[in-house]
Amino acid sequence: MRLLFRWLRRGLTLLFIVAVIGGAAYFAFDWTTGIIDEVEFRREQAQRDVKRQETATALAPTIEVESQQLVSHEVVGAGDGSFVEFVTETPASEPTATEPPVESTVSIQTTDLSDDTSPAALHVTQRPTNTAMDTEEPTVIAQAATDTPVPTDTAAPTNTRTATATERPTDTPEPPTAFPTNTQLPTAFPTNTPFPTDTLTPTDTLTPTDTLTPTVTFTPTATFTATVTPPPTLVIEGTYITPIYTPFAPIPLSAELVEDSDDIVNFVLLGSDTTESALGQTDVIIIVSVNKEAETVAMWHLPRDLLVYIPNHTMDRINRAFTLGQQANGPGGGAELMKETILYNFGIEIDFYARVDFSDFQEIITQLGGLTISVDCPITDWRLIDPSTPPELYKDPERIDEFWEEYTLGVGVHELSPYMALWYARSRVTTSDFDRGRRQTDILRAMWRQARENGLFSQVTTLWPQAIEIIDTDMELEDVLSFVPLAISMDLSDIERFNLRSGVHVND
């Protein structure tokens, strides 16, 4: 024992050392990764700064040239019949904190159109503000509309600084110098209203020669995509193929196999809603599970309108599976498709099936000598006054009152004729399909009890040829004989029934 504790202590110590080494290694890895990421980030930031500096250096000459070309030239008509020409000289650069602001000189030349005297000149000096001019206003020339140009040989006063002394940009067009010479002017001029006759538009457009293009594009290395799991619509497994019709509801996943034991044998009992072996729909679906080892029987009723997936078809009512199989694959195909439907939706593997119609069921009740049934709830429904009435008569809607009557089967034990046994099994005017399933399982238990009391199980070999004329089944005589001992020895308490409940097991 001491040796065991010693080895246990050594093991725990070793485990602790390994954990410490692993934690230290993880911390070192995380720390190193952080340093590498920070270095990479700073390197990329330095590259962006270099690109900004190169761009600023490349654009500096262009900006300097633009700042030297900010000259405004304007000629405006005065209200007294003269023209005033404004020529503004703009400093090439803004004054700094240590230099005095540069004066801006505006030369005003007035031309009096009322006589032939030379234009007078005014000299105005303006002090610029500290705000740099960012845009160059277009030059507008306004003159009066006359027919004779004004003489151009009139000399300007010598003490006036004219526009010729101002250096203009080479790409700015000169304003026209010719003026009308006609001395006969209109008798009245609009006060302070210029008459534009020609508008000069700059012909050269400054276009940047260098375009800054990012050389490094950061692309996310990982994209997060939201994963949405839609409801299953075509969940087909094994030998199943894609449905031939588009499902109107999601197809559920195939159910897991409920059991896999040779001692359990499953039957499906089917009742057709027709007479004389017509195809029709499946009005009754009851699964009977026989446990040979436990010597018990369980019955489960499936509502005929239960919505399930019919393999290789689509979502549909379960009572259509047999008909679809017969139509697609011929005799035997209906039973196989019903078995596959139950296996896919409920995980129950069906070994045998048995199917009867209205006429077959009444014939079986006749062979039993009627049906003795215990009724625990009164049932009211319409029934034929005379069951032997031909269908072409009692199906006439104008003669319903002649052949039909409303009948109530009260609580108690009743001896039912073949027709009334069928009426009791099918009635649902005042009850639901779930209640009808419960009554149908009660009928099966009553039929088993009467068959055992009448000794029919011991006559299986004799009755079998007659039985297969009435019942459509894939069982052989040997299969039936293997269940005879259990059918004779069982007690009524060994037969259980199960039914679905609306709002609990299924939705309406």
PDB file of C-alpha atoms in Angstrom, residues 267-273 281-288 298-308 310 316-323 334-335 337-339 341-343 346 348 350 352-356 425 433-434 436-438 440-441 444 498-500:
ATOM      1  CA  PHE A 267     -47.717  -7.122 -38.174  1.00  0.00           C
ATOM      2  CA  VAL A 268     -49.638  -4.300 -39.821  1.00  0.00           C
ATOM      3  CA  LEU A 269     -53.393  -4.817 -40.169  1.00  0.00           C
ATOM      4  CA  LEU A 270     -55.004  -2.737 -42.914  1.00  0.00           C
ATOM      5  CA  GLY A 271     -58.661  -2.051 -43.610  1.00  0.00           C
ATOM      6  CA  SER A 272     -59.724  -0.663 -47.012  1.00  0.00           C
ATOM      7  CA  ASP A 273     -62.611   1.795 -47.273  1.00  0.00           C
ATOM      8  CA  GLN A 281     -57.790   4.210 -49.373  1.00  0.00           C
ATOM      9  CA  THR A 282     -56.595   2.548 -46.172  1.00  0.00           C
ATOM     10  CA  ASP A 283     -59.237   3.311 -43.553  1.00  0.00           C
ATOM     11  CA  VAL A 284     -57.691   1.227 -40.731  1.00  0.00           C
ATOM     12  CA  ILE A 285     -53.976   0.980 -39.835  1.00  0.00           C
ATOM     13  CA  ILE A 286     -53.076  -1.011 -36.709  1.00  0.00           C
ATOM     14  CA  ILE A 287     -49.578  -2.247 -35.855  1.00  0.00           C
ATOM     15  CA  VAL A 288     -49.563  -5.498 -33.832  1.00  0.00           C
ATOM     16  CA  ALA A 298     -49.189  -4.749 -28.150  1.00  0.00           C
ATOM     17  CA  MET A 299     -51.523  -2.971 -30.598  1.00  0.00           C
ATOM     18  CA  TRP A 300     -50.978   0.591 -31.843  1.00  0.00           C
ATOM     19  CA  HIS A 301     -53.525   2.459 -33.961  1.00  0.00           C
ATOM     20  CA  LEU A 302     -52.302   5.053 -36.494  1.00  0.00           C
ATOM     21  CA  PRO A 303     -54.830   7.695 -37.612  1.00  0.00           C
ATOM     22  CA  ARG A 304     -55.551   7.433 -41.318  1.00  0.00           C
ATOM     23  CA  ASP A 305     -54.975  11.187 -41.876  1.00  0.00           C
ATOM     24  CA  LEU A 306     -51.541  11.196 -40.214  1.00  0.00           C
ATOM     25  CA  LEU A 307     -49.101  13.282 -42.298  1.00  0.00           C
ATOM     26  CA  VAL A 308     -45.899  11.296 -42.970  1.00  0.00           C
ATOM     27  CA  ILE A 310     -43.975   8.285 -48.113  1.00  0.00           C
ATOM     28  CA  ASP A 316     -48.714  12.805 -47.729  1.00  0.00           C
ATOM     29  CA  ARG A 317     -51.372  11.098 -45.606  1.00  0.00           C
ATOM     30  CA  ILE A 318     -50.389   7.653 -44.457  1.00  0.00           C
ATOM     31  CA  ASN A 319     -53.615   6.098 -45.757  1.00  0.00           C
ATOM     32  CA  ARG A 320     -52.425   6.746 -49.354  1.00  0.00           C
ATOM     33  CA  ALA A 321     -49.213   4.717 -49.089  1.00  0.00           C
ATOM     34  CA  PHE A 322     -50.780   1.366 -50.009  1.00  0.00           C
ATOM     35  CA  THR A 323     -52.639   2.762 -53.021  1.00  0.00           C
ATOM     36  CA  GLY A 334     -48.733  -1.435 -51.875  1.00  0.00           C
ATOM     37  CA  ALA A 335     -47.766  -3.604 -48.904  1.00  0.00           C
ATOM     38  CA  LEU A 337     -44.498   0.791 -49.640  1.00  0.00           C
ATOM     39  CA  MET A 338     -46.617   0.740 -46.472  1.00  0.00           C
ATOM     40  CA  LYS A 339     -43.869  -1.209 -44.679  1.00  0.00           C
ATOM     41  CA  THR A 341     -43.383   4.194 -44.767  1.00  0.00           C
ATOM     42  CA  ILE A 342     -43.754   2.809 -41.243  1.00  0.00           C
ATOM     43  CA  LEU A 343     -40.037   1.971 -41.056  1.00  0.00           C
ATOM     44  CA  PHE A 346     -41.509   5.251 -36.849  1.00  0.00           C
ATOM     45  CA  ILE A 348     -40.664  -0.194 -36.762  1.00  0.00           C
ATOM     46  CA  ILE A 350     -42.872  -4.773 -40.321  1.00  0.00           C
ATOM     47  CA  PHE A 352     -46.091  -9.345 -42.232  1.00  0.00           C
ATOM     48  CA  TYR A 353     -49.227  -7.559 -43.327  1.00  0.00           C
ATOM     49  CA  ALA A 354     -52.925  -8.483 -43.595  1.00  0.00           C
ATOM     50  CA  ARG A 355     -55.552  -6.438 -45.437  1.00  0.00           C
ATOM     51  CA  VAL A 356     -59.338  -6.705 -45.695  1.00  0.00           C
ATOM     52  CA  ALA A 425     -65.769   0.196 -36.260  1.00  0.00           C
ATOM     53  CA  ASP A 433     -60.585   9.292 -35.431  1.00  0.00           C
ATOM     54  CA  PHE A 434     -58.647   8.627 -32.218  1.00  0.00           C
ATOM     55  CA  ARG A 436     -62.459   5.119 -33.609  1.00  0.00           C
ATOM     56  CA  GLY A 437     -58.961   3.641 -33.361  1.00  0.00           C
ATOM     57  CA  ARG A 438     -59.623   2.670 -29.753  1.00  0.00           C
ATOM     58  CA  GLN A 440     -61.070  -0.929 -33.592  1.00  0.00           C
ATOM     59  CA  THR A 441     -58.460  -2.375 -31.203  1.00  0.00           C
ATOM     60  CA  LEU A 444     -59.599  -7.130 -32.510  1.00  0.00           C
ATOM     61  CA  PHE A 498     -51.909   2.143 -27.475  1.00  0.00           C
ATOM     62  CA  ASN A 499     -53.482   5.176 -29.124  1.00  0.00           C
ATOM     63  CA  LEU A 500     -52.216   8.618 -30.056  1.00  0.00           C
TER      64      LEU A 500
END
